[in-house]
PDB file of C-alpha atoms in Angstrom:
ATOM      1  CA  MET A  80     107.252 -69.213 110.004  1.00 32.00           C
ATOM      2  CA  GLY A  81     109.779 -69.027 107.300  1.00 33.00           C
ATOM      3  CA  THR A  82     113.678 -68.632 107.738  1.00 38.00           C
ATOM      4  CA  PRO A  83     115.122 -65.223 108.418  1.00 40.00           C
ATOM      5  CA  GLY A  84     115.196 -63.010 105.277  1.00 42.00           C
ATOM      6  CA  GLU A  85     112.662 -65.329 103.378  1.00 40.00           C
ATOM      7  CA  GLY A  86     110.898 -63.254 100.743  1.00 40.00           C
ATOM      8  CA  LEU A  87     113.645 -60.938 100.788  1.00 50.00           C
ATOM      9  CA  GLY A  88     115.842 -62.204  98.226  1.00 61.00           C
ATOM     10  CA  ARG A  89     119.461 -63.794  98.728  1.00 74.00           C
ATOM     11  CA  CYS A  90     122.486 -61.380  99.420  1.00 83.00           C
ATOM     12  CA  SER A  91     125.772 -62.529  97.430  1.00 90.00           C
ATOM     13  CA  HIS A  92     127.928 -59.284  98.411  1.00 93.00           C
ATOM     14  CA  ALA A  93     128.494 -56.859 100.805  1.00 94.00           C
ATOM     15  CA  LEU A  94     130.181 -53.522 100.245  1.00 95.00           C
ATOM     16  CA  ILE A  95     132.056 -51.599 102.980  1.00 95.00           C
ATOM     17  CA  ARG A  96     134.446 -48.846 103.147  1.00 96.00           C
ATOM     18  CA  GLY A  97     137.432 -48.781 105.435  1.00 95.00           C
ATOM     19  CA  VAL A  98     137.472 -46.407 108.240  1.00 93.00           C
ATOM     20  CA  PRO A  99     139.480 -42.942 107.872  1.00 93.00           C
ATOM     21  CA  GLU A 100     141.483 -41.412 110.495  1.00 91.00           C
ATOM     22  CA  SER A 101     139.741 -38.253 109.673  1.00 88.00           C
ATOM     23  CA  LEU A 102     136.596 -39.767 111.322  1.00 85.00           C
ATOM     24  CA  ALA A 103     137.999 -39.554 114.605  1.00 83.00           C
ATOM     25  CA  SER A 104     139.909 -36.207 114.190  1.00 76.00           C
ATOM     26  CA  GLY A 105     137.041 -34.380 114.437  1.00 63.00           C
ATOM     27  CA  GLU A 106     136.063 -33.832 110.764  1.00 58.00           C
ATOM     28  CA  GLY A 107     133.078 -36.135 111.197  1.00 55.00           C
ATOM     29  CA  ALA A 108     131.731 -34.010 114.087  1.00 50.00           C
ATOM     30  CA  GLY A 109     130.024 -31.447 111.597  1.00 56.00           C
ATOM     31  CA  ALA A 110     127.655 -34.227 110.725  1.00 57.00           C
ATOM     32  CA  GLY A 111     126.886 -35.077 114.393  1.00 61.00           C
ATOM     33  CA  ILE A 112     129.382 -37.683 114.817  1.00 66.00           C
ATOM     34  CA  PRO A 113     130.809 -37.947 118.313  1.00 72.00           C
ATOM     35  CA  ALA A 114     134.477 -38.287 118.949  1.00 73.00           C
ATOM     36  CA  LEU A 115     135.442 -42.028 118.611  1.00 81.00           C
ATOM     37  CA  ASP A 116     138.108 -44.251 119.346  1.00 88.00           C
ATOM     38  CA  LEU A 117     139.868 -44.742 116.045  1.00 91.00           C
ATOM     39  CA  ALA A 118     141.689 -48.046 116.809  1.00 93.00           C
ATOM     40  CA  LYS A 119     138.347 -49.400 118.403  1.00 93.00           C
ATOM     41  CA  ALA A 120     136.494 -48.377 115.168  1.00 91.00           C
ATOM     42  CA  GLN A 121     138.947 -49.946 112.877  1.00 93.00           C
ATOM     43  CA  ARG A 122     139.034 -53.111 114.852  1.00 95.00           C
ATOM     44  CA  GLU A 123     134.969 -53.281 115.049  1.00 95.00           C
ATOM     45  CA  HIS A 124     134.934 -52.757 111.179  1.00 94.00           C
ATOM     46  CA  GLY A 125     137.465 -55.654 110.732  1.00 94.00           C
ATOM     47  CA  VAL A 126     135.121 -57.897 112.824  1.00 96.00           C
ATOM     48  CA  LEU A 127     132.091 -56.638 110.716  1.00 95.00           C
ATOM     49  CA  GLY A 128     134.001 -57.634 107.626  1.00 95.00           C
ATOM     50  CA  GLY A 129     134.567 -61.068 109.085  1.00 95.00           C
ATOM     51  CA  LYS A 130     131.222 -61.678 110.075  1.00 95.00           C
ATOM     52  CA  LEU A 131     129.819 -60.929 106.728  1.00 94.00           C
ATOM     53  CA  ARG A 132     132.502 -63.143 104.934  1.00 94.00           C
ATOM     54  CA  GLN A 133     132.482 -66.087 107.312  1.00 95.00           C
ATOM     55  CA  ARG A 134     129.058 -66.191 109.286  1.00 93.00           C
ATOM     56  CA  LEU A 135     126.903 -65.011 106.377  1.00 92.00           C
ATOM     57  CA  GLY A 136     129.185 -66.115 103.664  1.00 93.00           C
ATOM     58  CA  LEU A 137     129.071 -63.093 101.516  1.00 94.00           C
ATOM     59  CA  GLN A 138     131.626 -61.877  98.932  1.00 95.00           C
ATOM     60  CA  LEU A 139     133.213 -58.722 100.815  1.00 94.00           C
ATOM     61  CA  LEU A 140     133.890 -55.742  98.640  1.00 95.00           C
ATOM     62  CA  GLU A 141     135.885 -53.208 100.474  1.00 94.00           C
ATOM     63  CA  LEU A 142     136.671 -49.698  99.109  1.00 96.00           C
ATOM     64  CA  PRO A 143     139.660 -48.071 100.884  1.00 95.00           C
ATOM     65  CA  PRO A 144     139.271 -45.651 103.445  1.00 94.00           C
ATOM     66  CA  GLU A 145     139.443 -42.040 101.983  1.00 94.00           C
ATOM     67  CA  GLU A 146     140.654 -39.300 104.463  1.00 92.00           C
ATOM     68  CA  SER A 147     138.832 -36.629 102.273  1.00 92.00           C
ATOM     69  CA  LEU A 148     135.671 -38.515 103.195  1.00 92.00           C
ATOM     70  CA  PRO A 149     135.323 -38.817 106.856  1.00 90.00           C
ATOM     71  CA  LEU A 150     131.866 -40.148 106.760  1.00 89.00           C
ATOM     72  CA  GLY A 151     132.627 -42.425 103.724  1.00 91.00           C
ATOM     73  CA  PRO A 152     132.072 -45.715 105.795  1.00 92.00           C
ATOM     74  CA  LEU A 153     128.436 -44.644 105.966  1.00 90.00           C
ATOM     75  CA  LEU A 154     127.775 -46.400 102.555  1.00 91.00           C
ATOM     76  CA  GLY A 155     123.947 -46.877 103.281  1.00 91.00           C
ATOM     77  CA  ASP A 156     123.434 -43.111 102.435  1.00 94.00           C
ATOM     78  CA  THR A 157     124.784 -43.352  98.770  1.00 96.00           C
ATOM     79  CA  ALA A 158     122.535 -45.834  96.870  1.00 97.00           C
ATOM     80  CA  VAL A 159     119.270 -47.329  97.101  1.00 96.00           C
ATOM     81  CA  ILE A 160     119.351 -50.949  95.482  1.00 94.00           C
ATOM     82  CA  GLN A 161     116.333 -53.223  94.647  1.00 92.00           C
ATOM     83  CA  GLY A 162     116.704 -56.048  92.282  1.00 90.00           C
ATOM     84  CA  ASP A 163     119.411 -55.520  89.522  1.00 92.00           C
ATOM     85  CA  THR A 164     118.841 -51.543  89.743  1.00 95.00           C
ATOM     86  CA  ALA A 165     120.880 -49.116  91.910  1.00 97.00           C
ATOM     87  CA  LEU A 166     120.150 -45.602  92.352  1.00 98.00           C
ATOM     88  CA  ILE A 167     122.979 -43.471  93.373  1.00 98.00           C
ATOM     89  CA  THR A 168     122.105 -40.923  95.551  1.00 97.00           C
ATOM     90  CA  ARG A 169     122.773 -37.253  96.101  1.00 97.00           C
ATOM     91  CA  PRO A 170     123.606 -36.449  99.527  1.00 94.00           C
ATOM     92  CA  TRP A 171     122.375 -33.243 100.835  1.00 93.00           C
ATOM     93  CA  SER A 172     125.595 -32.228 102.020  1.00 92.00           C
ATOM     94  CA  PRO A 173     128.191 -30.971  99.069  1.00 93.00           C
ATOM     95  CA  ALA A 174     131.002 -32.226 101.002  1.00 91.00           C
ATOM     96  CA  ARG A 175     129.435 -35.698 101.135  1.00 92.00           C
ATOM     97  CA  ARG A 176     128.831 -35.901  97.264  1.00 95.00           C
ATOM     98  CA  PRO A 177     132.097 -37.419  96.273  1.00 96.00           C
ATOM     99  CA  GLU A 178     131.231 -40.723  98.390  1.00 95.00           C
ATOM    100  CA  VAL A 179     129.164 -41.823  95.837  1.00 96.00           C
ATOM    101  CA  ASP A 180     132.001 -42.171  93.145  1.00 97.00           C
ATOM    102  CA  GLY A 181     133.504 -45.500  94.619  1.00 96.00           C
ATOM    103  CA  VAL A 182     130.296 -47.067  95.342  1.00 97.00           C
ATOM    104  CA  ARG A 183     129.028 -46.190  91.925  1.00 97.00           C
ATOM    105  CA  LYS A 184     132.053 -48.065  90.340  1.00 97.00           C
ATOM    106  CA  ALA A 185     131.930 -50.901  92.680  1.00 97.00           C
ATOM    107  CA  LEU A 186     128.160 -51.427  91.615  1.00 97.00           C
ATOM    108  CA  GLN A 187     128.839 -51.066  88.081  1.00 97.00           C
ATOM    109  CA  ASP A 188     131.382 -53.955  88.292  1.00 96.00           C
ATOM    110  CA  LEU A 189     128.876 -56.097  89.921  1.00 95.00           C
ATOM    111  CA  GLY A 190     126.580 -55.629  86.771  1.00 96.00           C
ATOM    112  CA  LEU A 191     124.023 -53.479  88.324  1.00 96.00           C
ATOM    113  CA  ARG A 192     121.863 -50.871  86.383  1.00 97.00           C
ATOM    114  CA  ILE A 193     122.912 -47.701  87.412  1.00 98.00           C
ATOM    115  CA  VAL A 194     120.314 -44.796  87.844  1.00 98.00           C
ATOM    116  CA  GLU A 195     121.542 -41.157  88.534  1.00 97.00           C
ATOM    117  CA  MET A 196     119.595 -38.670  90.350  1.00 95.00           C
ATOM    118  CA  GLY A 197     120.441 -36.040  87.852  1.00 90.00           C
ATOM    119  CA  ASP A 198     118.346 -33.440  89.366  1.00 96.00           C
ATOM    120  CA  GLU A 199     120.314 -30.664  91.080  1.00 95.00           C
ATOM    121  CA  ASN A 200     117.324 -29.672  93.549  1.00 96.00           C
ATOM    122  CA  ALA A 201     116.867 -33.385  94.606  1.00 98.00           C
ATOM    123  CA  THR A 202     118.515 -34.546  97.606  1.00 97.00           C
ATOM    124  CA  LEU A 203     118.277 -38.181  98.880  1.00 97.00           C
ATOM    125  CA  ASP A 204     120.393 -40.192 101.565  1.00 95.00           C
ATOM    126  CA  GLY A 205     119.990 -43.784 101.200  1.00 95.00           C
ATOM    127  CA  THR A 206     119.286 -44.566 104.975  1.00 93.00           C
ATOM    128  CA  ASP A 207     116.163 -42.335 104.773  1.00 94.00           C
ATOM    129  CA  VAL A 208     114.750 -45.287 102.444  1.00 94.00           C
ATOM    130  CA  LEU A 209     112.990 -48.142 103.833  1.00 93.00           C
ATOM    131  CA  PHE A 210     112.094 -51.150 101.525  1.00 91.00           C
ATOM    132  CA  THR A 211     109.848 -53.910 103.136  1.00 88.00           C
ATOM    133  CA  GLY A 212     109.627 -56.232 100.124  1.00 86.00           C
ATOM    134  CA  ARG A 213     106.632 -54.517  99.120  1.00 84.00           C
ATOM    135  CA  GLU A 214     106.552 -50.796  99.718  1.00 87.00           C
ATOM    136  CA  PHE A 215     109.341 -48.138  99.965  1.00 90.00           C
ATOM    137  CA  PHE A 216     108.949 -45.512 102.815  1.00 91.00           C
ATOM    138  CA  VAL A 217     111.094 -42.399 102.323  1.00 93.00           C
ATOM    139  CA  GLY A 218     111.394 -40.155 105.263  1.00 92.00           C
ATOM    140  CA  LEU A 219     111.617 -36.515 104.301  1.00 92.00           C
ATOM    141  CA  SER A 220     114.153 -34.494 106.281  1.00 90.00           C
ATOM    142  CA  LYS A 221     117.222 -32.284 106.115  1.00 91.00           C
ATOM    143  CA  TRP A 222     118.992 -34.757 104.122  1.00 93.00           C
ATOM    144  CA  THR A 223     115.893 -35.951 101.822  1.00 95.00           C
ATOM    145  CA  ASN A 224     113.657 -33.744 100.149  1.00 95.00           C
ATOM    146  CA  HIS A 225     110.361 -34.610  98.385  1.00 94.00           C
ATOM    147  CA  ARG A 226     111.901 -34.442  94.859  1.00 96.00           C
ATOM    148  CA  GLY A 227     114.459 -37.015  96.077  1.00 96.00           C
ATOM    149  CA  ALA A 228     111.389 -39.188  97.127  1.00 94.00           C
ATOM    150  CA  GLU A 229     109.821 -38.862  93.494  1.00 94.00           C
ATOM    151  CA  ILE A 230     112.961 -40.020  92.034  1.00 96.00           C
ATOM    152  CA  VAL A 231     112.820 -43.045  94.266  1.00 96.00           C
ATOM    153  CA  ALA A 232     109.170 -43.688  93.028  1.00 93.00           C
ATOM    154  CA  ASP A 233     110.113 -43.021  89.325  1.00 93.00           C
ATOM    155  CA  THR A 234     113.208 -45.261  89.389  1.00 95.00           C
ATOM    156  CA  PHE A 235     111.614 -48.152  90.893  1.00 91.00           C
ATOM    157  CA  ARG A 236     107.986 -47.671  89.209  1.00 78.00           C
ATOM    158  CA  VAL A 237     106.246 -47.199  92.314  1.00 63.00           C
ATOM    159  CA  ARG A 238     103.104 -45.128  93.204  1.00 54.00           C
ATOM    160  CA  ALA A 239     102.812 -42.366  95.828  1.00 50.00           C
ATOM    161  CA  GLY A 240     100.708 -43.722  98.588  1.00 51.00           C
ATOM    162  CA  PRO A 241      99.208 -41.988 101.630  1.00 47.00           C
ATOM    163  CA  ALA A 242     101.664 -39.910 103.616  1.00 46.00           C
ATOM    164  CA  LEU A 243     102.519 -40.568 107.319  1.00 49.00           C
ATOM    165  CA  GLY A 244     103.988 -38.598 109.979  1.00 48.00           C
ATOM    166  CA  GLY A 245     103.814 -35.159 110.961  1.00 44.00           C
ATOM    167  CA  LYS A 246     103.945 -32.121 109.070  1.00 45.00           C
ATOM    168  CA  GLN A 247     107.119 -30.533 107.853  1.00 43.00           C
ATOM    169  CA  ARG A 248     107.917 -26.947 108.396  1.00 40.00           C
ATOM    170  CA  GLY A 249     109.338 -24.629 105.876  1.00 40.00           C
ATOM    171  CA  ALA A 250     111.994 -21.870 106.198  1.00 40.00           C
ATOM    172  CA  ASP A 251     109.217 -19.457 107.306  1.00 38.00           C
ATOM    173  CA  GLY A 252     107.623 -21.636 109.715  1.00 39.00           C
ATOM    174  CA  GLY A 253     104.687 -22.489 107.469  1.00 38.00           C
ATOM    175  CA  GLN A 254     103.610 -26.123 106.946  1.00 36.00           C
ATOM    176  CA  LYS A 255     105.151 -27.496 103.541  1.00 40.00           C
ATOM    177  CA  GLY A 256     103.248 -30.936 103.579  1.00 37.00           C
ATOM    178  CA  LEU A 257     103.706 -34.190 105.198  1.00 34.00           C
ATOM    179  CA  GLY A 258     106.765 -35.272 107.175  1.00 36.00           C
ATOM    180  CA  ARG A 259     107.028 -38.722 105.360  1.00 37.00           C
ATOM    181  CA  ALA A 260     105.999 -40.319 102.190  1.00 40.00           C
ATOM    182  CA  ALA A 261     104.954 -43.930 101.618  1.00 42.00           C
ATOM    183  CA  LEU A 262     105.708 -45.191  98.318  1.00 43.00           C
ATOM    184  CA  ARG A 263     104.075 -48.460  97.102  1.00 40.00           C
ATOM    185  CA  ARG A 264     104.650 -51.240  94.480  1.00 39.00           C
ATOM    186  CA  GLU A 265     102.519 -54.286  94.080  1.00 34.00           C
ATOM    187  CA  ARG A 266     104.260 -57.508  93.971  1.00 29.00           C
ATOM    188  CA  LEU A 267     107.959 -56.100  94.608  1.00 29.00           C
ATOM    189  CA  ARG A 268     110.801 -58.429  95.424  1.00 29.00           C
ATOM    190  CA  ALA A 269     113.733 -57.224  97.126  1.00 30.00           C
ATOM    191  CA  ALA A 270     117.166 -58.390  96.193  1.00 29.00           C
ATOM    192  CA  CYS A 271     120.191 -57.852  97.916  1.00 34.00           C
ATOM    193  CA  VAL A 272     123.344 -57.002  95.914  1.00 34.00           C
TER     194      VAL A 272
END
């Protein structure tokens, strides 16, 4: 058995965003974020940064907290990265779309090739995407639609594979297709930023 992370590349950087006060003031509640202890969240954020630096040896890039972006610390929603390519997502909620700006700049500064979604009908949250080292799995949901999954496939040159999961319901209650799509690519290696 290999070492942890073997075959999935080596990470050199970690990108995090500070915890804004607006996350605790209820502005995050609309997205299903329960009330939280701001001081505790900020302490835990500091511990996370320290562990990324000291235990994992990563260079830490920290975006400052932005009060207008209460969910800004959820950076996993803003980009999908594989190799030297970063797909900047288009969050479902218009209020979350400005979150990608700081992430885009940080990833550009790291020299990654930036791909924009471009299609105004596409939505994608990065946390709906799983890359196994060989396959991309994209969960279709309220936050990620089929067009968003297609853009993942186009960006990383993967082919659509068999769908998994249950049926997704349309606004009229009818079935709109399968709930999750599997996207595959042979001999794909993951690389962390």
